Amino acid sequence: PLNALTEAGSPWRVDSETNNVRVYENMTVLPRAWLATDAVVMKPEEILKTIKTSVLPNGKNFAPAQTVLVEEPLAPISKPDTTGYAYVGSLTDTTMEVRTSSGSESFLVTSDTWYPGWQATVDGVPASIFRANYALRGVRVPAGRHIVRFEYRPKMLFVGMAVSVFCLVILAGILAVSLRQSRRESAG
């Protein structure tokens, strides 16, 4: 079955080969960030079915490079620009900056997992993050050149830090009162 991977028209190419090991490269892999030119609103179970079968409910093939599947209602993308592009300008554990350019409104999709706590801005203005293709992050971007910035700032982290600081203050207060009381008893 592995020999079928190298047949003409296959999306797989032999990258390297040593002894009994053969490494294949997927030639159709999507980049870290891309602009989809069409957005389809579906229920989560429909999105999963579409991803598994690669067929949209209308019978057309699902092409993730062009179409994004979302759960929240969206206005259709008018006059899609297939020449638009997106590239990752910077990336850390908690931030990602993507530069986009498109002649029309489009939908930025990143291959990073959607997870609560991520926030996005487009040119410094807060933007909604959509759950794209069931498990990825997506942001709608207007026509033109833009910088989309994702930051991971989970609210529970800050709540936990506030509770910890509050507990430390209470503990320090109890310790101070206890020391003061201990000094009074030994002086008296």
mmCIF file of C-alpha atoms in Angstrom, residues 104-185:
data_model
loop_
_atom_site.group_PDB
_atom_site.id
_atom_site.type_symbol
_atom_site.label_atom_id
_atom_site.label_comp_id
_atom_site.label_asym_id
_atom_site.label_seq_id
_atom_site.Cartn_x
_atom_site.Cartn_y
_atom_site.Cartn_z
ATOM 1 C CA SER A 104 -11.671 41.668 -0.586
ATOM 2 C CA GLU A 105 -12.910 40.536 2.786
ATOM 3 C CA SER A 106 -11.681 37.044 3.676
ATOM 4 C CA PHE A 107 -11.432 34.621 6.561
ATOM 5 C CA LEU A 108 -8.036 34.011 8.181
ATOM 6 C CA VAL A 109 -7.603 30.418 9.376
ATOM 7 C CA THR A 110 -4.651 29.252 11.463
ATOM 8 C CA SER A 111 -3.659 25.630 11.900
ATOM 9 C CA ASP A 112 -3.536 26.244 15.655
ATOM 10 C CA THR A 113 -6.150 24.698 17.925
ATOM 11 C CA TRP A 114 -9.121 26.774 19.003
ATOM 12 C CA TYR A 115 -9.125 27.049 22.789
ATOM 13 C CA PRO A 116 -10.797 29.427 25.269
ATOM 14 C CA GLY A 117 -8.544 32.241 26.453
ATOM 15 C CA TRP A 118 -7.259 33.314 23.036
ATOM 16 C CA GLN A 119 -8.025 36.898 22.052
ATOM 17 C CA ALA A 120 -7.524 38.542 18.664
ATOM 18 C CA THR A 121 -7.073 42.011 17.253
ATOM 19 C CA VAL A 122 -7.015 43.230 13.667
ATOM 20 C CA ASP A 123 -4.744 46.268 13.448
ATOM 21 C CA GLY A 124 -5.125 46.720 17.216
ATOM 22 C CA VAL A 125 -8.947 46.574 17.194
ATOM 23 C CA PRO A 126 -10.511 43.610 19.083
ATOM 24 C CA ALA A 127 -11.875 40.922 16.751
ATOM 25 C CA SER A 128 -14.004 37.831 17.284
ATOM 26 C CA ILE A 129 -12.285 34.470 17.086
ATOM 27 C CA PHE A 130 -14.345 31.775 15.406
ATOM 28 C CA ARG A 131 -13.997 28.043 15.824
ATOM 29 C CA ALA A 132 -12.990 27.132 12.270
ATOM 30 C CA ASN A 133 -13.203 23.635 10.764
ATOM 31 C CA TYR A 134 -14.298 22.298 14.169
ATOM 32 C CA ALA A 135 -10.920 22.636 15.883
ATOM 33 C CA LEU A 136 -8.949 25.592 14.480
ATOM 34 C CA ARG A 137 -8.888 29.365 15.080
ATOM 35 C CA GLY A 138 -10.286 31.810 12.557
ATOM 36 C CA VAL A 139 -10.838 35.568 12.249
ATOM 37 C CA ARG A 140 -12.726 37.522 9.637
ATOM 38 C CA VAL A 141 -10.503 40.199 8.063
ATOM 39 C CA PRO A 142 -11.537 43.118 5.854
ATOM 40 C CA ALA A 143 -10.052 43.879 2.457
ATOM 41 C CA GLY A 144 -6.555 45.352 2.410
ATOM 42 C CA ARG A 145 -3.363 44.734 4.360
ATOM 43 C CA HIS A 146 -3.729 43.916 8.046
ATOM 44 C CA ILE A 147 -1.899 42.623 11.085
ATOM 45 C CA VAL A 148 -3.892 40.053 13.034
ATOM 46 C CA ARG A 149 -2.551 39.411 16.519
ATOM 47 C CA PHE A 150 -3.564 36.461 18.683
ATOM 48 C CA GLU A 151 -2.771 36.529 22.409
ATOM 49 C CA TYR A 152 -3.404 33.821 24.965
ATOM 50 C CA ARG A 153 -4.793 35.491 28.078
ATOM 51 C CA PRO A 154 -7.002 33.026 29.931
ATOM 52 C CA LYS A 155 -9.271 34.689 32.494
ATOM 53 C CA MET A 156 -8.918 31.781 34.919
ATOM 54 C CA LEU A 157 -5.155 32.362 35.104
ATOM 55 C CA PHE A 158 -5.731 35.925 36.292
ATOM 56 C CA VAL A 159 -8.500 34.836 38.672
ATOM 57 C CA GLY A 160 -6.119 32.221 40.118
ATOM 58 C CA MET A 161 -3.367 34.799 40.517
ATOM 59 C CA ALA A 162 -5.747 37.212 42.274
ATOM 60 C CA VAL A 163 -6.935 34.493 44.675
ATOM 61 C CA SER A 164 -3.328 33.504 45.388
ATOM 62 C CA VAL A 165 -2.305 37.111 46.128
ATOM 63 C CA PHE A 166 -5.385 37.576 48.343
ATOM 64 C CA CYS A 167 -4.541 34.385 50.284
ATOM 65 C CA LEU A 168 -0.917 35.527 50.706
ATOM 66 C CA VAL A 169 -2.082 38.885 52.102
ATOM 67 C CA ILE A 170 -4.438 37.145 54.558
ATOM 68 C CA LEU A 171 -1.677 34.706 55.565
ATOM 69 C CA ALA A 172 0.788 37.589 56.067
ATOM 70 C CA GLY A 173 -1.822 39.412 58.188
ATOM 71 C CA ILE A 174 -2.423 36.330 60.352
ATOM 72 C CA LEU A 175 1.321 35.863 60.752
ATOM 73 C CA ALA A 176 1.800 39.547 61.728
ATOM 74 C CA VAL A 177 -1.018 39.402 64.305
ATOM 75 C CA SER A 178 0.360 36.131 65.684
ATOM 76 C CA LEU A 179 3.895 37.578 66.020
ATOM 77 C CA ARG A 180 2.575 40.742 67.709
ATOM 78 C CA GLN A 181 0.529 38.671 70.149
ATOM 79 C CA SER A 182 3.520 36.414 70.859
ATOM 80 C CA ARG A 183 5.715 39.481 71.646
ATOM 81 C CA ARG A 184 3.101 40.929 74.016
ATOM 82 C CA GLU A 185 2.853 37.646 75.899
#
